[in-house]
GROMACS .gro file of C-alpha atoms in nm:
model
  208
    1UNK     CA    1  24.415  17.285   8.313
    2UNK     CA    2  24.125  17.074   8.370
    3UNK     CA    3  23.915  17.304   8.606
    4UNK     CA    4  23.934  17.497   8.266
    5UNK     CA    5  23.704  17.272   8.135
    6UNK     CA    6  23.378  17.395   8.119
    7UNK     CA    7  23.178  17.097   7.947
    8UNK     CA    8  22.877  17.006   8.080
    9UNK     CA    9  22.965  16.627   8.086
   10UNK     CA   10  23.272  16.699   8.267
   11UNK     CA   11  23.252  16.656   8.697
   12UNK     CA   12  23.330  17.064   8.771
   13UNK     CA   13  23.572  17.172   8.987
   14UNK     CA   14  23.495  17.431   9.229
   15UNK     CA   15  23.782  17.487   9.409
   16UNK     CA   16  24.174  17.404   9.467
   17UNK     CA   17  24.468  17.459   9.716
   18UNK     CA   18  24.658  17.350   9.998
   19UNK     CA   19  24.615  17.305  10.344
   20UNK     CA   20  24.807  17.448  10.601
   21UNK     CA   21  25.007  17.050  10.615
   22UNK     CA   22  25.149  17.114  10.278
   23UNK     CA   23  24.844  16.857  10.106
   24UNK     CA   24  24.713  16.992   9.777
   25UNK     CA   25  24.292  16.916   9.750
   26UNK     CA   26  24.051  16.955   9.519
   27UNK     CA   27  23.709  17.071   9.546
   28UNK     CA   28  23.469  16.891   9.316
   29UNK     CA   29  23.100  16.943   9.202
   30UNK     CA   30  22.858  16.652   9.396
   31UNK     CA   31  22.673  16.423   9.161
   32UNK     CA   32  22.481  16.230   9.347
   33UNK     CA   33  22.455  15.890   9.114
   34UNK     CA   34  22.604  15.539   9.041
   35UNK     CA   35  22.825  15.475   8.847
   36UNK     CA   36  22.873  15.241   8.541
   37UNK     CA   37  23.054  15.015   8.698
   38UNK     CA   38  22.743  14.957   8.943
   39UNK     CA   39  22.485  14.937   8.683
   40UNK     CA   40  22.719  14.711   8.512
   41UNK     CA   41  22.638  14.424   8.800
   42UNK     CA   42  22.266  14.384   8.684
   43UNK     CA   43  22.430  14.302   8.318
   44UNK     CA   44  22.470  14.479   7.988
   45UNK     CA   45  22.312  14.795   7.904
   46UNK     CA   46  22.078  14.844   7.587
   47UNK     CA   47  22.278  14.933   7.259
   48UNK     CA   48  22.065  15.232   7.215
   49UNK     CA   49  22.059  15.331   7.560
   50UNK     CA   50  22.469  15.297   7.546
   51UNK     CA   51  22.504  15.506   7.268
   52UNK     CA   52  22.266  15.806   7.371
   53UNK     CA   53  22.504  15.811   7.717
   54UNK     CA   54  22.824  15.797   7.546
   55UNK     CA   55  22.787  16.070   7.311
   56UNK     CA   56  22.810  16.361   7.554
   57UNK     CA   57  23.114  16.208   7.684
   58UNK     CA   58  23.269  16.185   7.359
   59UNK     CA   59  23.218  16.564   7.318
   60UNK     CA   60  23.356  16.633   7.620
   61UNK     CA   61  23.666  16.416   7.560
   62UNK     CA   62  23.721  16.596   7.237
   63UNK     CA   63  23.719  16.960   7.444
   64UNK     CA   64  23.978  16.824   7.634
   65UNK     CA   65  24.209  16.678   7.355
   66UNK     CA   66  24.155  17.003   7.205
   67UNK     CA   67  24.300  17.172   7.527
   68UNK     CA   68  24.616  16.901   7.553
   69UNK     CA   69  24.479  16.689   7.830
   70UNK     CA   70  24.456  16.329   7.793
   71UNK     CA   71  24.246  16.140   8.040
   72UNK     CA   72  24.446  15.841   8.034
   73UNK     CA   73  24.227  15.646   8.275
   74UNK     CA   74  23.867  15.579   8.074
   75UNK     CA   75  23.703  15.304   8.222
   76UNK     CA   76  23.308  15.288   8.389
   77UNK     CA   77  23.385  15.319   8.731
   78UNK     CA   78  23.516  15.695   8.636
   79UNK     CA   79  23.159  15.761   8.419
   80UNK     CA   80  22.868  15.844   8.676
   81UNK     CA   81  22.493  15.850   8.598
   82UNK     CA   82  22.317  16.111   8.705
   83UNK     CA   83  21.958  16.188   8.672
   84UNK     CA   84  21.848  16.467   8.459
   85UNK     CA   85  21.489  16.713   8.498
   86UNK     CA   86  21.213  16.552   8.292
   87UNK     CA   87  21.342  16.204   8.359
   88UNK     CA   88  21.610  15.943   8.213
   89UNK     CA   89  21.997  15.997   8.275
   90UNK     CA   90  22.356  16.127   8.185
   91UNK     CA   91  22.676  16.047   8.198
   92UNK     CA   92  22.931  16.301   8.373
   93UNK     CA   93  23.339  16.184   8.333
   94UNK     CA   94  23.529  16.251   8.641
   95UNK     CA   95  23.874  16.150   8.768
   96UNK     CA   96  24.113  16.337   8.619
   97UNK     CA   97  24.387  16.230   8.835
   98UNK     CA   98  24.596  16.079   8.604
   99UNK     CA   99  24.584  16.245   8.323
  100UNK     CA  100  24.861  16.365   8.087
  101UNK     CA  101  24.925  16.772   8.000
  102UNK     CA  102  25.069  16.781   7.661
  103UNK     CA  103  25.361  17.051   7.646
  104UNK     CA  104  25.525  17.186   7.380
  105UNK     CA  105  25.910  17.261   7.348
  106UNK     CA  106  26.032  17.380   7.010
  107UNK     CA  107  25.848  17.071   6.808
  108UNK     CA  108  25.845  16.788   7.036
  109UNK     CA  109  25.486  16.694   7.218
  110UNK     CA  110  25.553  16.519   7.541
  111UNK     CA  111  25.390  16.333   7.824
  112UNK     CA  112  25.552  16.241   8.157
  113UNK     CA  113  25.703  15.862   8.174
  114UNK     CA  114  25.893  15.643   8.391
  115UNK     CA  115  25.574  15.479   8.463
  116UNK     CA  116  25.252  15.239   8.425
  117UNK     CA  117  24.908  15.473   8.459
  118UNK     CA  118  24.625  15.372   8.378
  119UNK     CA  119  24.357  15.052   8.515
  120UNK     CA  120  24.519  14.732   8.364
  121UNK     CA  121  24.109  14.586   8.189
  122UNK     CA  122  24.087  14.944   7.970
  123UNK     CA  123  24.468  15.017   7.922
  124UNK     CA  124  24.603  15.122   7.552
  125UNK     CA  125  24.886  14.865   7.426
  126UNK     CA  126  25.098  15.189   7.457
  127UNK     CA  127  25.035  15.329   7.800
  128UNK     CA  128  25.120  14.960   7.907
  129UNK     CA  129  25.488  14.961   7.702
  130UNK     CA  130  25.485  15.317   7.880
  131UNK     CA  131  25.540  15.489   7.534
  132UNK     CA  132  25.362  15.772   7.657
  133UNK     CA  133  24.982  15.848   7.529
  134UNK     CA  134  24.828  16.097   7.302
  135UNK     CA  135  24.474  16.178   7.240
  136UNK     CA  136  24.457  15.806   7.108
  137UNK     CA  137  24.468  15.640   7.431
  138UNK     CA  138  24.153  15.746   7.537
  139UNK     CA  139  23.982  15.651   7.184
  140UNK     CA  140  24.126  15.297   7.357
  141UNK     CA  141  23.986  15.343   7.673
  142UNK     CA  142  23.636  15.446   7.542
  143UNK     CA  143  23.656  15.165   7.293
  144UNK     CA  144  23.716  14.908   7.601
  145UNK     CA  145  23.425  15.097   7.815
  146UNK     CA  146  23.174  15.084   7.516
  147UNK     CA  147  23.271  14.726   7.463
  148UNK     CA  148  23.202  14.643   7.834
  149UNK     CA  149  22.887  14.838   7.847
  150UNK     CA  150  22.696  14.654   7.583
  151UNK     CA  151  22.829  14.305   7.615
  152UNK     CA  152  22.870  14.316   8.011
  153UNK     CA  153  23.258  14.187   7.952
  154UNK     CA  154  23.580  14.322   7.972
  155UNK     CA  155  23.774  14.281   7.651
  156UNK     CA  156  24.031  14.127   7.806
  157UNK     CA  157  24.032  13.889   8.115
  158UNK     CA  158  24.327  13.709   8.333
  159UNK     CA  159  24.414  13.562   8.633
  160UNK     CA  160  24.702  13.899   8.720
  161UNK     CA  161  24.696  14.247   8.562
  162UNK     CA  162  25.030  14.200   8.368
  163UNK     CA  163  24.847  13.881   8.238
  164UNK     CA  164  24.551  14.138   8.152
  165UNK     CA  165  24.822  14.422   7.989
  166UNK     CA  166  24.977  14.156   7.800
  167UNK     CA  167  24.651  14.033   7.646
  168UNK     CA  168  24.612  14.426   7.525
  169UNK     CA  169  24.943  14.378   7.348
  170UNK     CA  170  24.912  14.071   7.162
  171UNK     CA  171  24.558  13.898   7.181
  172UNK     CA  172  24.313  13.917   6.890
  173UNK     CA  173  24.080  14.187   6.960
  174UNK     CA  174  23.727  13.987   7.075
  175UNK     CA  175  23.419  14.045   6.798
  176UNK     CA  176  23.168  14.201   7.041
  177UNK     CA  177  22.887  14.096   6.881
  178UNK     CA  178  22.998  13.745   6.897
  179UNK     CA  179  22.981  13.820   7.247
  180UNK     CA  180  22.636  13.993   7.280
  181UNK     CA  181  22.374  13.896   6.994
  182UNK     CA  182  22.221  14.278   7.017
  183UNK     CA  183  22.524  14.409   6.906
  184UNK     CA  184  22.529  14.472   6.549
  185UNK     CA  185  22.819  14.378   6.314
  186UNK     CA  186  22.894  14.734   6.258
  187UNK     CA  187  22.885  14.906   6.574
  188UNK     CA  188  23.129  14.570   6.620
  189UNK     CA  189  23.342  14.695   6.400
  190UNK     CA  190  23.370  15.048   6.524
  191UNK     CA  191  23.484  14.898   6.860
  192UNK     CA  192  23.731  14.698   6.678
  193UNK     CA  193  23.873  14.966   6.514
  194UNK     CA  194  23.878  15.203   6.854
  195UNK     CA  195  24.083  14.901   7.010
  196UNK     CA  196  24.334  14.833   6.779
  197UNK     CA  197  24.662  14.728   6.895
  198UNK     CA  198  24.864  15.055   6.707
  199UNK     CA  199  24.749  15.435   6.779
  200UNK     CA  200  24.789  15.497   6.429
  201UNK     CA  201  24.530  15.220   6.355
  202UNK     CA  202  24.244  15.428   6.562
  203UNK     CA  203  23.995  15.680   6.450
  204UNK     CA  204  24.226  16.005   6.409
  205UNK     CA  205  24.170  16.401   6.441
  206UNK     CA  206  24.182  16.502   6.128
  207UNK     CA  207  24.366  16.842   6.262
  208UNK     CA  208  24.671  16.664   6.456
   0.00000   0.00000   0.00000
């Protein structure tokens, strides 16, 4: 399902199979960059500069959605840079490893559960309560990488990761730009409102 994917923001997939030992692999498209979780060490990145990356990835995100995969696993160390003709950057999402296939039998929509995905700093409330995860997950996880990317902090921070997955469940969301004086009140809010604590709270496709 996702070698389907044909965005341009999306790592391709050349290849899949299994080796003569019975172990599936993967072949994926080379990007030779960093990723955001690298530039991330020398400190925030510009607002603007942020933005401009992010938006291809939203596109891409809403390709898959629109196929039934979920990502499930949004966070900047799956988000490399990688430098484009003519100068400056992009963003390309890989790591699909994780992520959810919707199905459909007769009306219900399911996931699989019976257990914790997901990287414990970007994790919805919901994939934490395993309660399965819908399109609305990842609006989380972006909402948690944006938030990270132009304050230089994770949202949440504890001494364990069930500390960390607990915060996601019942701390007040942080103001970012009480965290980062370039960030404006209402790109604040629109990270607010991609992390709050119920799916049903999030931005929403207007078609599900």
């Amino acid at each position: 399902a996702v070698a389907a994917l044909q965005h341009p923001a999306v790592v391709g997939i050349h290849d899949l199979g299994e080796l003569p030992d019975g172990r599936p692999f993967i072949v994926l498209e080379f990007i030779d960059g960093e990723t955001l979780a690298d530039r991330l060490t020398a400190g925030p990145v510009p607002v603007d500069a942020a933005l401009r990356l992010m938006q291809p990835v939203l596109a891409a995100l809403a390709e898959a959605h629109a196929a039934g995969i979920v990502h499930r696993d949004l966070k900047p160390e799956n988000l490399l840079l990688q430098a484009v003709p003519g100068g400056g950057e992009a963003l390309r999402l890989l790591d699909f490893g994780i992520a959810a296939i919707e199905l459909e039998v007769g009306e219900d929509r399911f996931t699989k559960t019976g257990a914790v995905f997901g990287t414990p700093a970007f994790m919805a409330p919901e994939q934490a309560l395993d309660k399965g995860a819908d399109y609305r997950a990842d609006i989380y996880g972006l909402g948690a990488t944006l938030f990270n990317l132009v304050t230089g902090e994770k949202p949440y921070v504890a001494a364990t990761p069930v500390a960390v997955m607990n915060m996601h469940l019942k701390a007040p969301i942080p103001d970012a730009s009480e965290i980062h004086r370039k960030v404006s009140k209402g790109l604040a809010q629109v990270i607010t409102k991609m992390l709050a604590k119920r799916p049903a709270d999030r931005y929403q496709d207007p078609e599900r």
